[in-house]
mmCIF file of C-alpha atoms in Angstrom:
data_model
loop_
_atom_site.group_PDB
_atom_site.id
_atom_site.type_symbol
_atom_site.label_atom_id
_atom_site.label_comp_id
_atom_site.label_asym_id
_atom_site.label_seq_id
_atom_site.Cartn_x
_atom_site.Cartn_y
_atom_site.Cartn_z
ATOM 1 C CA MET A 1 0.000 0.000 0.000
ATOM 2 C CA ALA A 2 1.368 3.419 -0.893
ATOM 3 C CA GLU A 3 0.629 7.142 -0.730
ATOM 4 C CA LYS A 4 -0.794 8.657 -3.901
ATOM 5 C CA ASP A 5 -0.655 12.427 -3.316
ATOM 6 C CA GLU A 6 1.003 13.209 -6.632
ATOM 7 C CA GLU A 7 -1.914 11.642 -8.555
ATOM 8 C CA ALA A 8 -4.506 13.843 -6.871
ATOM 9 C CA ALA A 9 -5.894 15.759 -9.828
ATOM 10 C CA ALA A 10 -6.139 12.783 -12.150
ATOM 11 C CA ALA A 11 -7.438 10.240 -9.686
ATOM 12 C CA ALA A 12 -10.136 12.155 -7.835
ATOM 13 C CA PRO A 13 -10.490 15.892 -8.542
ATOM 14 C CA ALA A 14 -11.295 18.058 -5.565
ATOM 15 C CA SER A 15 -12.016 21.726 -5.082
ATOM 16 C CA GLN A 16 -9.708 24.078 -3.229
ATOM 17 C CA ASN A 17 -11.844 23.733 -0.100
ATOM 18 C CA GLY A 18 -11.564 19.953 -0.077
ATOM 19 C CA GLU A 19 -15.031 19.085 -1.368
ATOM 20 C CA ASP A 20 -15.440 16.224 -3.825
ATOM 21 C CA LEU A 21 -16.154 17.457 -7.370
ATOM 22 C CA GLU A 22 -16.862 14.131 -9.041
ATOM 23 C CA ASN A 23 -20.600 14.769 -9.148
ATOM 24 C CA LEU A 24 -20.368 18.105 -10.953
ATOM 25 C CA GLU A 25 -22.113 17.790 -14.309
ATOM 26 C CA ASP A 26 -20.767 20.963 -15.933
ATOM 27 C CA PRO A 27 -17.289 20.219 -17.398
ATOM 28 C CA GLU A 28 -16.471 23.921 -17.660
ATOM 29 C CA LYS A 29 -17.350 24.533 -14.015
ATOM 30 C CA LEU A 30 -15.249 21.549 -12.997
ATOM 31 C CA LYS A 31 -12.308 22.839 -15.040
ATOM 32 C CA GLU A 32 -12.685 26.308 -13.518
ATOM 33 C CA LEU A 33 -12.598 24.993 -9.949
ATOM 34 C CA ILE A 34 -9.637 22.696 -10.522
ATOM 35 C CA GLU A 35 -7.626 25.506 -12.105
ATOM 36 C CA LEU A 36 -8.207 28.035 -9.329
ATOM 37 C CA PRO A 37 -4.940 29.767 -8.433
ATOM 38 C CA PRO A 38 -3.302 28.927 -5.092
ATOM 39 C CA PHE A 39 -4.845 30.615 -2.101
ATOM 40 C CA GLU A 40 -2.797 32.553 0.405
ATOM 41 C CA ILE A 41 -1.955 30.976 3.748
ATOM 42 C CA VAL A 42 -5.146 30.934 5.815
ATOM 43 C CA THR A 43 -5.138 31.169 9.602
ATOM 44 C CA GLY A 44 -7.920 30.972 12.160
ATOM 45 C CA GLU A 45 -9.132 29.393 15.379
ATOM 46 C CA ARG A 46 -11.479 26.726 14.013
ATOM 47 C CA LEU A 47 -11.719 25.085 10.605
ATOM 48 C CA PRO A 48 -14.955 24.152 8.821
ATOM 49 C CA VAL A 49 -16.368 20.671 9.403
ATOM 50 C CA ASN A 50 -16.062 19.566 5.774
ATOM 51 C CA PHE A 51 -12.383 20.558 5.702
ATOM 52 C CA PHE A 52 -11.677 18.355 8.716
ATOM 53 C CA LYS A 53 -13.686 15.379 7.488
ATOM 54 C CA PHE A 54 -11.969 15.384 4.093
ATOM 55 C CA GLN A 55 -8.441 16.617 4.740
ATOM 56 C CA PHE A 56 -7.739 14.930 8.089
ATOM 57 C CA ARG A 57 -9.134 11.530 7.206
ATOM 58 C CA ASN A 58 -6.283 9.019 7.584
ATOM 59 C CA VAL A 59 -6.885 7.258 4.282
ATOM 60 C CA GLU A 60 -4.283 5.151 2.523
ATOM 61 C CA TYR A 61 -4.809 6.855 -0.852
ATOM 62 C CA SER A 62 -5.006 10.620 -0.331
ATOM 63 C CA SER A 63 -6.237 11.619 -3.796
ATOM 64 C CA GLY A 64 -7.542 15.176 -4.001
ATOM 65 C CA ARG A 65 -6.028 16.240 -0.694
ATOM 66 C CA ASN A 66 -3.739 18.952 -2.032
ATOM 67 C CA LYS A 67 -3.530 20.993 1.158
ATOM 68 C CA THR A 68 -1.872 20.691 4.525
ATOM 69 C CA PHE A 69 -3.935 21.577 7.586
ATOM 70 C CA LEU A 70 -1.963 22.291 10.733
ATOM 71 C CA CYS A 71 -3.637 22.806 14.100
ATOM 72 C CA TYR A 72 -1.301 24.061 16.802
ATOM 73 C CA VAL A 73 -1.073 24.535 20.555
ATOM 74 C CA VAL A 74 1.758 26.734 21.840
ATOM 75 C CA GLU A 75 2.583 26.792 25.536
ATOM 76 C CA ALA A 76 5.132 29.404 26.584
ATOM 77 C CA GLN A 77 6.420 28.964 30.124
ATOM 78 C CA SER A 78 8.401 31.609 32.010
ATOM 79 C CA LYS A 79 11.080 30.844 34.576
ATOM 80 C CA GLY A 80 8.521 31.652 37.261
ATOM 81 C CA GLY A 81 6.331 28.801 36.045
ATOM 82 C CA GLN A 82 3.605 30.927 34.457
ATOM 83 C CA VAL A 83 2.255 29.364 31.271
ATOM 84 C CA GLN A 84 0.604 31.185 28.383
ATOM 85 C CA ALA A 85 -1.173 29.048 25.788
ATOM 86 C CA THR A 86 -2.319 29.945 22.290
ATOM 87 C CA ARG A 87 -3.950 27.794 19.637
ATOM 88 C CA GLY A 88 -5.237 28.001 16.099
ATOM 89 C CA TYR A 89 -4.822 26.468 12.659
ATOM 90 C CA LEU A 90 -3.144 27.060 9.324
ATOM 91 C CA GLU A 91 -3.985 25.767 5.891
ATOM 92 C CA ASP A 92 -1.959 26.025 2.710
ATOM 93 C CA GLU A 93 -1.892 25.257 -0.972
ATOM 94 C CA HIS A 94 1.066 23.091 -1.907
ATOM 95 C CA ALA A 95 1.917 25.429 -4.781
ATOM 96 C CA ALA A 96 2.652 28.149 -2.220
ATOM 97 C CA ALA A 97 4.387 28.144 1.166
ATOM 98 C CA HIS A 98 3.639 25.053 3.206
ATOM 99 C CA ALA A 99 1.829 25.261 6.526
ATOM 100 C CA GLU A 100 4.841 24.098 8.547
ATOM 101 C CA GLU A 101 7.003 26.914 7.187
ATOM 102 C CA ALA A 102 4.149 29.394 7.557
ATOM 103 C CA PHE A 103 3.884 28.514 11.237
ATOM 104 C CA PHE A 104 7.455 29.649 11.856
ATOM 105 C CA ASN A 105 7.140 32.656 9.554
ATOM 106 C CA ASN A 106 3.716 33.905 10.684
ATOM 107 C CA ILE A 107 2.793 32.412 14.052
ATOM 108 C CA MET A 108 6.172 32.150 15.787
ATOM 109 C CA PRO A 109 8.705 34.195 13.823
ATOM 110 C CA ALA A 110 10.834 34.719 16.955
ATOM 111 C CA PHE A 111 11.542 32.884 20.193
ATOM 112 C CA ASP A 112 12.102 34.635 23.516
ATOM 113 C CA SER A 113 15.177 33.085 25.120
ATOM 114 C CA ALA A 114 13.639 33.740 28.550
ATOM 115 C CA LEU A 115 10.745 31.374 27.809
ATOM 116 C CA ARG A 116 10.390 27.642 27.258
ATOM 117 C CA TYR A 117 8.098 26.604 24.429
ATOM 118 C CA ASN A 118 6.149 23.371 24.177
ATOM 119 C CA VAL A 119 4.520 23.237 20.752
ATOM 120 C CA THR A 120 2.121 20.553 19.543
ATOM 121 C CA TRP A 121 1.004 20.233 15.933
ATOM 122 C CA TYR A 122 -1.914 18.148 14.662
ATOM 123 C CA VAL A 123 -1.268 17.909 10.930
ATOM 124 C CA SER A 124 -3.265 16.269 8.150
ATOM 125 C CA SER A 125 -0.071 14.750 6.682
ATOM 126 C CA SER A 126 3.593 14.541 7.635
ATOM 127 C CA PRO A 127 6.115 17.155 6.440
ATOM 128 C CA CYS A 128 7.798 17.077 3.053
ATOM 129 C CA ALA A 129 11.612 16.996 2.961
ATOM 130 C CA ALA A 130 11.960 20.780 2.640
ATOM 131 C CA CYS A 131 9.655 21.427 5.608
ATOM 132 C CA ALA A 132 11.474 18.798 7.651
ATOM 133 C CA ASP A 133 14.738 20.636 6.965
ATOM 134 C CA ARG A 134 13.160 23.895 8.143
ATOM 135 C CA ILE A 135 11.963 22.222 11.338
ATOM 136 C CA VAL A 136 15.400 20.736 12.010
ATOM 137 C CA LYS A 137 17.060 24.115 11.449
ATOM 138 C CA THR A 138 14.597 25.859 13.770
ATOM 139 C CA LEU A 139 15.076 23.300 16.530
ATOM 140 C CA SER A 140 18.861 23.619 16.288
ATOM 141 C CA ASN A 141 18.601 27.409 16.663
ATOM 142 C CA ALA A 142 15.952 27.423 19.407
ATOM 143 C CA LYS A 143 17.101 25.133 22.188
ATOM 144 C CA ASN A 144 14.165 26.293 24.331
ATOM 145 C CA LEU A 145 11.643 24.804 21.864
ATOM 146 C CA ARG A 146 10.108 21.324 22.156
ATOM 147 C CA LEU A 147 7.992 20.173 19.218
ATOM 148 C CA LEU A 148 5.551 17.250 19.028
ATOM 149 C CA ILE A 149 3.994 16.528 15.624
ATOM 150 C CA LEU A 150 0.959 14.265 15.347
ATOM 151 C CA VAL A 151 0.052 13.390 11.750
ATOM 152 C CA GLY A 152 -3.019 11.819 10.206
ATOM 153 C CA ARG A 153 -1.125 10.349 7.239
ATOM 154 C CA LEU A 154 2.470 9.824 6.167
ATOM 155 C CA PHE A 155 3.268 11.848 3.058
ATOM 156 C CA MET A 156 4.993 9.814 0.304
ATOM 157 C CA TRP A 157 6.512 7.555 2.938
ATOM 158 C CA GLU A 158 8.061 5.171 0.389
ATOM 159 C CA GLU A 159 10.387 7.850 -1.018
ATOM 160 C CA PRO A 160 13.978 7.611 0.311
ATOM 161 C CA GLU A 161 14.186 11.410 0.653
ATOM 162 C CA ILE A 162 11.085 11.500 2.841
ATOM 163 C CA ARG A 163 12.222 8.569 4.981
ATOM 164 C CA ALA A 164 15.591 10.260 5.542
ATOM 165 C CA ALA A 165 13.834 13.527 6.432
ATOM 166 C CA ILE A 166 11.696 11.784 9.052
ATOM 167 C CA ARG A 167 14.794 10.253 10.629
ATOM 168 C CA LYS A 168 16.438 13.700 10.715
ATOM 169 C CA LEU A 169 13.431 15.047 12.614
ATOM 170 C CA LYS A 170 13.911 12.404 15.282
ATOM 171 C CA GLU A 171 17.646 13.097 15.507
ATOM 172 C CA ALA A 172 16.883 16.808 15.990
ATOM 173 C CA GLY A 173 14.657 16.026 18.979
ATOM 174 C CA CYS A 174 11.308 16.415 17.228
ATOM 175 C CA LYS A 175 8.754 13.846 18.323
ATOM 176 C CA LEU A 176 6.625 12.529 15.457
ATOM 177 C CA ARG A 177 3.751 10.092 15.851
ATOM 178 C CA ILE A 178 0.590 9.005 14.067
ATOM 179 C CA MET A 179 -2.737 10.408 15.228
ATOM 180 C CA LYS A 180 -4.841 7.909 17.179
ATOM 181 C CA PRO A 181 -8.653 8.014 17.050
ATOM 182 C CA GLN A 182 -8.550 9.962 20.340
ATOM 183 C CA ASP A 183 -6.325 12.588 18.691
ATOM 184 C CA PHE A 184 -8.803 13.089 15.854
ATOM 185 C CA GLU A 185 -11.499 13.538 18.489
ATOM 186 C CA TYR A 186 -9.345 16.154 20.253
ATOM 187 C CA VAL A 187 -8.949 18.100 17.003
ATOM 188 C CA TRP A 188 -12.703 17.825 16.396
ATOM 189 C CA GLN A 189 -13.504 19.240 19.814
ATOM 190 C CA ASN A 190 -10.872 21.980 19.884
ATOM 191 C CA PHE A 191 -10.234 23.071 16.297
ATOM 192 C CA VAL A 192 -13.407 22.368 14.287
ATOM 193 C CA GLU A 193 -16.363 24.726 13.995
ATOM 194 C CA GLN A 194 -19.355 23.629 16.066
ATOM 195 C CA GLU A 195 -23.007 24.570 15.782
ATOM 196 C CA GLU A 196 -23.750 27.647 17.844
ATOM 197 C CA GLY A 197 -24.809 26.683 21.344
ATOM 198 C CA GLN A 198 -24.042 22.981 20.947
ATOM 199 C CA SER A 199 -21.128 20.609 20.459
ATOM 200 C CA LYS A 200 -21.691 17.662 18.135
ATOM 201 C CA ALA A 201 -19.970 14.416 19.121
ATOM 202 C CA PHE A 202 -17.100 13.179 16.984
ATOM 203 C CA GLU A 203 -18.103 10.312 14.704
ATOM 204 C CA PRO A 204 -15.049 8.204 13.761
ATOM 205 C CA TRP A 205 -15.002 6.798 10.235
ATOM 206 C CA GLU A 206 -15.138 3.055 9.765
ATOM 207 C CA ASP A 207 -11.435 2.374 9.113
ATOM 208 C CA ILE A 208 -9.919 4.981 11.440
ATOM 209 C CA GLN A 209 -8.275 2.449 13.788
ATOM 210 C CA GLU A 210 -7.094 0.180 10.964
ATOM 211 C CA ASN A 211 -5.482 3.103 9.135
ATOM 212 C CA PHE A 212 -3.858 4.361 12.337
ATOM 213 C CA LEU A 213 -2.225 0.956 12.854
ATOM 214 C CA TYR A 214 -1.134 0.857 9.199
ATOM 215 C CA TYR A 215 0.660 4.191 9.390
ATOM 216 C CA GLU A 216 2.045 3.483 12.849
ATOM 217 C CA GLU A 217 3.702 0.356 11.451
ATOM 218 C CA LYS A 218 5.169 2.304 8.520
ATOM 219 C CA LEU A 219 6.547 5.014 10.819
ATOM 220 C CA ALA A 220 8.113 2.438 13.137
ATOM 221 C CA ASP A 221 9.772 0.808 10.128
ATOM 222 C CA ILE A 222 11.231 4.152 9.001
ATOM 223 C CA LEU A 223 12.597 4.992 12.449
ATOM 224 C CA LYS A 224 14.009 1.608 13.396
#
């Protein structure tokens, strides 16, 4: 079984917001949506339900999922023990800057040496090689930063370059693991838009546990 991100447009076309376009009857409308130019980096506190259900789903074949969604929690702790926490999400288009790089450029462009940072990312797919290099460089320059990355899927995990990049992340002190069903539920509760005045329960998809175990095995094989 293998990742199929690069075949996204041909295998299962999807709109820029992650909705399935296979049922569109107008060929011109379909062509127009597929050829939309890349969006800018989008930030916010909660992402729409349909974005989460499509982009975060831990499928084996990720056709049509041409974005990275990154939900983050940043805890900054002073020497006195006081902790300040911030959270939000980023989304990107792969033709532009990736979400991982945008996090360091837009959300945390600088690190206060007087603070200790514990950062947790919940990401729809694991970093590409270039983003992994940026993470490694940031961690080497910010010794007061601890980063945990939880991913729904492994991006192109069969490629030697990607496998080497994942190992470099571990060597740099970055913790990377696959999202469990409970992690998807956490993202649902804390980063997904809810109906006003009520919180709808998370409904796991049928193969969520099976796919978690599949990717966990692949990650363990890469890191062994």
